[in-house]
XYZ file of C-alpha atoms in Angstrom:
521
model
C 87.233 92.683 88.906
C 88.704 95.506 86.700
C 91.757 97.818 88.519
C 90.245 100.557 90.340
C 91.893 103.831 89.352
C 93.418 105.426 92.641
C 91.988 108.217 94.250
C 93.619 111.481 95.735
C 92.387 111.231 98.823
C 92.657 107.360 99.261
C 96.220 106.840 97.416
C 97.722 110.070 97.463
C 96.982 112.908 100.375
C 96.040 111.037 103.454
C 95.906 109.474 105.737
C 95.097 111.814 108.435
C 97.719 110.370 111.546
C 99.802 110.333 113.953
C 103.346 108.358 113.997
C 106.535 108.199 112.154
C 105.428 106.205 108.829
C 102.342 106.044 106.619
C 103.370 102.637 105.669
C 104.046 100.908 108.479
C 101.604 102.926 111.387
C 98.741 103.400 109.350
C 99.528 100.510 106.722
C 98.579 98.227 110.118
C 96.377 100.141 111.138
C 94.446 99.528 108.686
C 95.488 95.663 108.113
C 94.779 94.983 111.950
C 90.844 96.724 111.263
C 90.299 94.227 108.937
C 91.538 91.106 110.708
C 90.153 92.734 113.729
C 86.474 93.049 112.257
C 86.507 89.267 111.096
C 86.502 87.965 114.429
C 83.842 90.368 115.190
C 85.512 92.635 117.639
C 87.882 92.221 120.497
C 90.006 89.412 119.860
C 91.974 87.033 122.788
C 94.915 86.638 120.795
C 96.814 87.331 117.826
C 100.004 86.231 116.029
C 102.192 88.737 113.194
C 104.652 87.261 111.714
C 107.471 89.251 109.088
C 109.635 87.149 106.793
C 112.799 87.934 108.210
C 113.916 88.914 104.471
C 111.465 91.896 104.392
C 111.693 95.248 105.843
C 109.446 94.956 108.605
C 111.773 92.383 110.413
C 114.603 95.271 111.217
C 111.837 98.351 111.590
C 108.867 96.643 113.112
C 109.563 98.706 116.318
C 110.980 101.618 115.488
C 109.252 102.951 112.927
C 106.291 102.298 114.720
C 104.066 98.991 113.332
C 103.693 97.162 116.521
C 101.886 100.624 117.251
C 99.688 100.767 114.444
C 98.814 96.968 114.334
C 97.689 97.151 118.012
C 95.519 100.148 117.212
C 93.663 98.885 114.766
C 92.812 95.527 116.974
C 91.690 97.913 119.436
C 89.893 99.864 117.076
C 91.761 102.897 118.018
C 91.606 105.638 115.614
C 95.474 106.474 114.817
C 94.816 109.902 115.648
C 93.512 109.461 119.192
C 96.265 111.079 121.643
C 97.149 107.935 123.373
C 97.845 105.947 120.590
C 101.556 105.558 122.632
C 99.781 103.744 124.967
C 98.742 101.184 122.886
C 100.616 97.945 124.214
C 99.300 98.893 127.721
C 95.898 99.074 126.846
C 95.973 95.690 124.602
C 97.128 94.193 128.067
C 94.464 95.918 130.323
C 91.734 94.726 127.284
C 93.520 91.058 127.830
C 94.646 90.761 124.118
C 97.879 88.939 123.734
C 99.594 90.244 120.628
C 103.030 88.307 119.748
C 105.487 89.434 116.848
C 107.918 86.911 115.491
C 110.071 87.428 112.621
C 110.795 83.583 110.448
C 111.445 82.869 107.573
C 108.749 82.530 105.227
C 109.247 83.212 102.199
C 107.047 86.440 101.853
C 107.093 88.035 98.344
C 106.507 91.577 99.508
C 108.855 93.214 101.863
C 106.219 95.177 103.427
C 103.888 91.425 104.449
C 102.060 90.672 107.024
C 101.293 86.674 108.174
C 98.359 86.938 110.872
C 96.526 84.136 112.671
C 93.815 85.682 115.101
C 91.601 83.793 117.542
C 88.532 85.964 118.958
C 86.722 85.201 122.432
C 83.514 83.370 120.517
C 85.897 80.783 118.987
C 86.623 82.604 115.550
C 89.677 81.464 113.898
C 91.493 83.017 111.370
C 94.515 83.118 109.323
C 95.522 85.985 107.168
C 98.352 87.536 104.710
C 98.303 91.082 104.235
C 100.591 93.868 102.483
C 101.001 97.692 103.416
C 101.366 98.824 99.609
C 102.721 102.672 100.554
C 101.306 105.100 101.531
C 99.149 104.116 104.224
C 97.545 101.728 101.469
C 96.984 97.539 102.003
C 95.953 94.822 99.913
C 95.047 91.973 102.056
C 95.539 88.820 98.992
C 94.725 85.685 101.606
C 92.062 84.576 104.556
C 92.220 80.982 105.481
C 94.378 79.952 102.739
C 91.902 81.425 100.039
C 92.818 84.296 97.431
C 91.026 87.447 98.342
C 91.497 91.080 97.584
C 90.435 94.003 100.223
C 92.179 97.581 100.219
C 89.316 99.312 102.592
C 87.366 100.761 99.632
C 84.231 98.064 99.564
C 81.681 97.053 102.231
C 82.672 93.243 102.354
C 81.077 90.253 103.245
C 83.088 86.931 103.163
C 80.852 83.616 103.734
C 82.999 80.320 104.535
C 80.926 77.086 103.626
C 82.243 73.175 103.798
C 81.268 72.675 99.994
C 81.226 74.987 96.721
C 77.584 74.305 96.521
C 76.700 76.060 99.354
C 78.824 79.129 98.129
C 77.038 79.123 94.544
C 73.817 78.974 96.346
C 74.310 82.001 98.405
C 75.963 83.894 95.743
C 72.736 83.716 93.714
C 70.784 84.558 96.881
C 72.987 87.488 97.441
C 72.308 88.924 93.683
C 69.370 90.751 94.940
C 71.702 92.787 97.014
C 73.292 94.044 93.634
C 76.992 93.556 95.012
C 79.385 94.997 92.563
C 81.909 92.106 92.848
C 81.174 88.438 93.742
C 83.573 85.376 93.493
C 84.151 82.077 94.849
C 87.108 80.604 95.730
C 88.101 76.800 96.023
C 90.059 74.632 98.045
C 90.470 71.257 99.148
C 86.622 71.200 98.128
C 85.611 74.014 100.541
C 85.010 77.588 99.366
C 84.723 81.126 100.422
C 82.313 83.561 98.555
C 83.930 86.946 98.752
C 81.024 90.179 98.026
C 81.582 93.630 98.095
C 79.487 96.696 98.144
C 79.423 100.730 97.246
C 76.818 100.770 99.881
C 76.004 99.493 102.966
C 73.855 96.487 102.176
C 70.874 94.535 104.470
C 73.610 92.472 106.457
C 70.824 90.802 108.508
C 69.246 89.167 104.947
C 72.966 88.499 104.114
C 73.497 87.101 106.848
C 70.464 84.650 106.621
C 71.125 83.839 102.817
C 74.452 82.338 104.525
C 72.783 80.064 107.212
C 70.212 78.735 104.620
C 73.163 77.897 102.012
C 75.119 76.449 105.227
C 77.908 79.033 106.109
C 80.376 78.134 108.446
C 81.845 81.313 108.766
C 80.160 84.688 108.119
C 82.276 88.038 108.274
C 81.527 91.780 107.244
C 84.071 93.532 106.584
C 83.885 97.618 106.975
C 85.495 100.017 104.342
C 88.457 102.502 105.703
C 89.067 104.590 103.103
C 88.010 108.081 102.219
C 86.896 107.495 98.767
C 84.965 104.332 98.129
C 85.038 102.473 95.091
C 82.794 100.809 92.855
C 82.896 98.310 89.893
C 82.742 100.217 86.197
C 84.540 103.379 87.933
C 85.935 105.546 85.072
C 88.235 108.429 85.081
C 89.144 110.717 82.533
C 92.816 109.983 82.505
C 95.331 108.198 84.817
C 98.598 109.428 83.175
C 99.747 112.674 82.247
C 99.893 112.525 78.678
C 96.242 111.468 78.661
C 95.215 114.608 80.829
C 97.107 116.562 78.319
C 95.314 115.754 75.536
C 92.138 115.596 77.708
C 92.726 118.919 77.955
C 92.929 120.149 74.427
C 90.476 122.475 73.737
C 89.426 122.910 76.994
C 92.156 124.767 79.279
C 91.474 123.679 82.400
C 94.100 124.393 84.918
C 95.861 121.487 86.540
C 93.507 121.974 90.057
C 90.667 121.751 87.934
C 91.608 118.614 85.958
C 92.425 117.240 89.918
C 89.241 118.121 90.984
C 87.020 116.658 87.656
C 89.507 113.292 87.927
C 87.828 113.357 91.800
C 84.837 113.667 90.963
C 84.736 111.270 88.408
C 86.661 108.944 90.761
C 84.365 109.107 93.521
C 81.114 109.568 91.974
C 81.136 113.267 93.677
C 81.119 116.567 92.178
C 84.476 118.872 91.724
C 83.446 121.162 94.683
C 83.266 118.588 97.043
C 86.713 117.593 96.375
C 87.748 120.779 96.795
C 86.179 120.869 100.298
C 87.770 117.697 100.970
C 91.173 119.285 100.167
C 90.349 122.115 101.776
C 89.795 120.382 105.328
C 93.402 118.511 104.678
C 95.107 121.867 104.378
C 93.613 122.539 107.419
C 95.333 119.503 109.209
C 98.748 120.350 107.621
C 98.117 124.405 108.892
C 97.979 122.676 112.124
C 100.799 120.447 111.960
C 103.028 123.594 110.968
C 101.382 125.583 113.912
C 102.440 122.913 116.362
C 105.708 122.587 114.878
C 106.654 126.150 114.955
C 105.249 126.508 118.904
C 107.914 123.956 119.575
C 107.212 119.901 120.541
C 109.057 117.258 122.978
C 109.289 114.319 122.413
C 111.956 112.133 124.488
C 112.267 109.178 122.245
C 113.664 110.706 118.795
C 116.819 111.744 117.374
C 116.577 115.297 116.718
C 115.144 117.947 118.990
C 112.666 121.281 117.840
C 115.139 123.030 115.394
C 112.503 124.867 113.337
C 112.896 128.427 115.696
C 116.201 128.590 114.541
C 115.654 129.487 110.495
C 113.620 132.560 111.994
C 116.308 133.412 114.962
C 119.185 133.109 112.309
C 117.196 135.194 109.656
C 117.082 137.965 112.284
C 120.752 138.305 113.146
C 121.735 138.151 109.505
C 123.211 134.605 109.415
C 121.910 133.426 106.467
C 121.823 133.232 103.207
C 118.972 135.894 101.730
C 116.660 133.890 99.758
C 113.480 134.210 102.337
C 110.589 132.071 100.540
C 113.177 128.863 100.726
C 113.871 129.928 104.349
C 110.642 129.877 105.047
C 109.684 126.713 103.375
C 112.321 125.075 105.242
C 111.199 126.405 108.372
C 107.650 125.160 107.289
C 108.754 121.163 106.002
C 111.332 121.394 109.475
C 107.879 122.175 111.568
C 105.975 119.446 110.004
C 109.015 116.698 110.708
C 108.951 117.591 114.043
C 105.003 117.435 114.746
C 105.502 114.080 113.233
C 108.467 112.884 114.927
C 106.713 114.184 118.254
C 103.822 111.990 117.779
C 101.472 115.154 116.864
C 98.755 114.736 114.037
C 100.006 114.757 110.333
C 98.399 114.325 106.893
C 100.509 111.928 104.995
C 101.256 113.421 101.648
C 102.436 111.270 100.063
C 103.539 109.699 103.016
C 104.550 110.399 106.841
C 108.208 109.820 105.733
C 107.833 112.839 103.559
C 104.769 114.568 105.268
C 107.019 117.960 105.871
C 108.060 118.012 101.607
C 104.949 118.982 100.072
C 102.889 120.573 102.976
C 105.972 122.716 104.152
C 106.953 123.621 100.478
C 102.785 124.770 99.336
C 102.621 126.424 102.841
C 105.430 128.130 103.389
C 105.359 129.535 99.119
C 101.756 130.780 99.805
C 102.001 132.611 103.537
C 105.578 134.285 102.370
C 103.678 135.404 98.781
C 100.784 136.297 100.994
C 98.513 133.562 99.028
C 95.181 132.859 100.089
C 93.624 129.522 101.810
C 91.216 128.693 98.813
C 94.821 129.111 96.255
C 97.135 127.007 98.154
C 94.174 124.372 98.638
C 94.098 124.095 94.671
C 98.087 123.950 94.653
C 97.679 120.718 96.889
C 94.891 119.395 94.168
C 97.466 120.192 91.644
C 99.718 118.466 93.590
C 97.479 115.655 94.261
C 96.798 114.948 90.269
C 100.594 114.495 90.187
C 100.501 111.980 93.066
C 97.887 110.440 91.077
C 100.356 109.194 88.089
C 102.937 108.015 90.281
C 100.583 105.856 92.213
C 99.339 104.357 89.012
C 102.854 104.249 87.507
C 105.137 103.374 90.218
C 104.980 103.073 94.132
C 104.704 105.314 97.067
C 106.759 102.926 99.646
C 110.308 103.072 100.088
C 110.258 99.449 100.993
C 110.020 98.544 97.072
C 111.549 101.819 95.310
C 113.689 103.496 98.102
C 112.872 107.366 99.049
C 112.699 108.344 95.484
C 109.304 107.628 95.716
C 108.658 109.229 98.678
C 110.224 112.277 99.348
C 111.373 112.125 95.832
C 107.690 111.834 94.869
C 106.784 115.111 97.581
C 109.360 116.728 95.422
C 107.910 116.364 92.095
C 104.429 116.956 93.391
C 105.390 120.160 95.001
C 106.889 121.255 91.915
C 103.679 121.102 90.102
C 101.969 122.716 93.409
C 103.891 125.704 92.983
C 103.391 126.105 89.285
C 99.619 126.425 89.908
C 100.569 128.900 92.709
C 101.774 130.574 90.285
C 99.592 130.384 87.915
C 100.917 128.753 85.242
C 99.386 126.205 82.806
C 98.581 121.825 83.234
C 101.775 121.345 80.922
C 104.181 123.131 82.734
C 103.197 121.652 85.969
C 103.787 118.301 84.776
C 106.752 119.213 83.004
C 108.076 120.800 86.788
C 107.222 118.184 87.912
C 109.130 115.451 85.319
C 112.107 117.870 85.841
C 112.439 117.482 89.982
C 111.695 113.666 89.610
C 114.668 113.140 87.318
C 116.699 115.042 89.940
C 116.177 112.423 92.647
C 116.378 109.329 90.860
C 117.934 106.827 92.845
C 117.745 108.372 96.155
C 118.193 106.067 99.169
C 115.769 104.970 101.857
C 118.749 104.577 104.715
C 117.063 105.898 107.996
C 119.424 106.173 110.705
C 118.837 104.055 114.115
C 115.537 103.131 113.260
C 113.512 106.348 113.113
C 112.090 108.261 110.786
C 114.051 111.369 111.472
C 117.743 111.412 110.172
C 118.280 111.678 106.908
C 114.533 112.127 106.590
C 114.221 115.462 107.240
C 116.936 116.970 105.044
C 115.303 115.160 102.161
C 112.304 116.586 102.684
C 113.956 119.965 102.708
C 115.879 118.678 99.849
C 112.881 117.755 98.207
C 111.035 120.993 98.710
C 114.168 123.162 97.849
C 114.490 120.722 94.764
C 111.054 121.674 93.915
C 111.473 125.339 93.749
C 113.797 124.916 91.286
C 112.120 122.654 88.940
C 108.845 124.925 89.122
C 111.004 128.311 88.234
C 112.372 126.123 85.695
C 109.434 125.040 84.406
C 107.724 128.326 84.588
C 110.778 129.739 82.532
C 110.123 127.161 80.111
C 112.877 125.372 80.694
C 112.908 121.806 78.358
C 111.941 118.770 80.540
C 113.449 116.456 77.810
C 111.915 113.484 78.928
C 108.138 113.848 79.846
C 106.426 113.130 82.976
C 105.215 109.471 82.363
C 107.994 108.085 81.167
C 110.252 110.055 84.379
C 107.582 108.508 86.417
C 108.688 104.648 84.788
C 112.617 105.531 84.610
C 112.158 106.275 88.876
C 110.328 103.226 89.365
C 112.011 100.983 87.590
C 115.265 102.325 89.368
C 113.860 102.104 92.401
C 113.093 98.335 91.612
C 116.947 97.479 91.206
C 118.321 99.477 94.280
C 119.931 96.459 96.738
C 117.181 95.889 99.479
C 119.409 97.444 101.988
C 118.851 100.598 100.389
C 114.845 100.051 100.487
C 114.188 101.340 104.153
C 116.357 98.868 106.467
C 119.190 99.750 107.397
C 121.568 100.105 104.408
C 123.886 103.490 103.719
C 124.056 106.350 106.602
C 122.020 103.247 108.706
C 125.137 101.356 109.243
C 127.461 104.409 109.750
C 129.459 104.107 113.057
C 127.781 107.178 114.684
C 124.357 105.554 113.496
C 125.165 102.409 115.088
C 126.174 104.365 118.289
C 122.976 105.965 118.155
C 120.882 103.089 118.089
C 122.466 101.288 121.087
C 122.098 104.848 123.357
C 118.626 105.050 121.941
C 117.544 101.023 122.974
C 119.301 102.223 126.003
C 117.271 105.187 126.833
């Protein structure tokens, strides 16, 4: 099956959640739901295993995946309040969840090894990837090649001979499935279907017991957007939007919202409205931020208060839209880092860069709802060419690509703010992503807190420059495509400890102290 182009709402802004990273909370989450669903519910036990050359060995805990995985066998929405609780409830439900770290030679450092037994007998064994992002590719079940990333309605059919499979993927043609394939080994096979729609499971279901199934599993999409084979979109880098764009003038939250549409077979005012109820989210986050959060197992306590306090008594700096968007990012971190509900945008990591920049611009220039929602499309078309460019997780191209990615999305966010044209936003946003090329992903005692949150006040202050630049008309020199390939493929050679384990400010001496009083607490 062809590449399906990413969405905005899949790849980019979202997901809606709570915890410290998109990538490793709701990256499980999600990877958990589907191992979860092919037992058919509730399992008795399961086994996770991280190659103990990968990230997740060192930040499992900390950054919250042991979390997220038990969630999603639960079937816990990651935005439920008691998502802490998780661990406890698996016990009370009588799941026994294990983590090991070996050696296994993964090839991702973000992979998951799962073998799952449910309480009918099911049996499975999985490999898995959280891709950035909140985003997962699960490439293995049973030893056979697969591909699911939450977008399809799936069905996967086990049967003792390739014969069998071929039967029931004829059978299954009158369901119109928009992918089907069969996959060998050791002269069994597994017929892997998916849907747009929700197909007739029960005729499905009988198509596999007359071809001689072993196995029969449906599979439930997660994702916002769902795909579909032949999907087309008008563009998927910024030069093509450009010349898309000749002749037509659209501004850069328009040419977000017709990519959308075309993306997920909707029209532009629905993706709009599905912006619209994201800025919502992130209004909230900032609102819970600025009323002040606890949260006793963190590094840094609520600090947001103190931009205003500070601005009143004269002590800073007079430059009050930047004060305000730090306040704003500063509110965000801390609703995340207290466990309250965040939109990932790109990522939790960097959930306070683009939110706190587009928020705090718009309520200090006294910026409507409906004009800051079409900065975040703008923003989101942006997020849209380094997701099919590059990366969005820090495991593979260090923070670059996320708060560094915030950054250059914001930039382009506050062009349309301002007004100004499709070119200049991506040329804002070209000029703050060659300012953070090569930036670290060295989180200090295994949080997401420290340096996190001055990059993503970095990042947003970063961004205020490139759009004033940009809006000047400034020269970006290099243009936004080829920025986009210079950060990934700079990301690519950064040493692994510099990938989000605990490389740099990680291993300072205070950090190390840090960690110790923290396993301590």
């Amino acid at each position: 099956m062809d590449k399906i182009p990413a969405s905005i709402f899949n790849d980019v802004i979202g997901p809606v959640m709570r915890g410290p990273s998109s990538s490793h909370v709701a990256g499980a989450a999600r990877i958990a739901s589907v191992v979860r669903q092919s037992v058919g519910g509730m399992p008795r036990r399961v086994v996770v295993d991280f190659d103990i050359n990968g990230s997740l060995a060192a930040s499992h805990d900390g950054h919250g995946t042991d979390m997220g995985f038990i969630c999603g066998i639960l079937g816990k929405e990651i935005t439920e309040p008691d998502v802490e609780r998780c661990a406890e409830l698996a016990r009370e439900a009588g799941i026994d969840v294990e983590f090991r770290v070996l050696d296994y030679g993964a090839e991702h450092p973000n992979n998951y090894r799962i073998e799952i037994w449910g309480r009918g007998g099911e049996h499975h064994l999985w490999e898995g990837v959280s891709v950035g992002g909140g985003m997962i590719e699960m490439r293995s079940c049973d030893g056979f090649p697969v591909l699911i990333c939450g977008d399809f309605y799936e069905v996967l059919a086990s049967f003792p001979a390739a014969s069998g499979a071929a039967r029931m993927k004829n059978l299954a043609a009158r369901s119109a499935p928009e992918f089907a394939q069969i996959a060998e080994r050791d002269g069994e096979a597994l017929l892997e279907l998916k849907y747009s729609h929700l197909p007739d499971m029960e005729a499905l279901r009988s198509a596999a017991g007359e071809s001689g199934a072993s196995d029969f599993m449906v599979i439930n999409p997660m994702l916002p957007t769902l795909s579909r084979a032949g999907c087309a979109v008008p563009f998927s880098t910024a030069a093509e939007m450009l010349a898309w764009n000749e002749g037509r003038g659209l501004a850069m939250w328009e040419l977000a919202a017709e990519y959308e549409a075309a993306r997920g077979g909707t029209s532009r005012e629905e993706a709009a409205a599905k912006m619209s109820a994201l800025v919502d989210i992130m209004e909230g986050a900032l609102a819970n931020g600025l009323a002040g959060t606890e949260y006793a197992d963190r590094i840094l306590g609520p600090q947001a208060y103190m931009i205003e306090a500070a601005r009143e008594r004269g002590a800073l700096i007079p430059c009050d839209i930047l004060n305000n968007i730090i306040k704003s990012v500063t509110a965000i971190m801390e609703t995340k880092s207290s466990m309250g509900v965040i939109v990932a945008a790109p990522t939790a990591g960097s959930c306070g860069c683009l939110p706190g920049t587009l928020l705090g611009a718009g309520f200090a220039l006294g910026r409507p709802k409906e004009e800051i929602t079409r900065a975040m499309l703008a923003a989101g078309l942006v997020g849209i060419f380094i997701a099919e460019g590059a990366t969005f997780a820090a495991e593979v191209g260090g923070c670059q690509v996320e708060c560094g990615a915030g950054s250059g999305m914001a930039a382009a966010g506050l062009v349309q703010l301002m007004g100004g044209s499709a070119a200049q936003c991506a040329d804002a946003a070209s000029m703050a992503l060659q300012n953070i090329t090569g930036l670290a992903c060295d989180p200090v005692a295994n949080r997401v807190e420290v340096p996190c949150l001055g990059k993503n006040v970095m990042g947003a202050s970063n961004a205020v420059a490139a759009a004033n630049m940009a809006l000047a008309g400034y020269d970006r020199v290099i243009p936004l495509d080829e920025t986009i390939a210079a950060m990934y493929d700079i990301g690519l050679k950064l040493p692994l400890e510099l990938r989000c384990t605990f490389g740099g400010l990680g291993k300072s001496p205070a950090a190390l102290k840090l960690l110790e009083k923290l396993k301590n607490h």
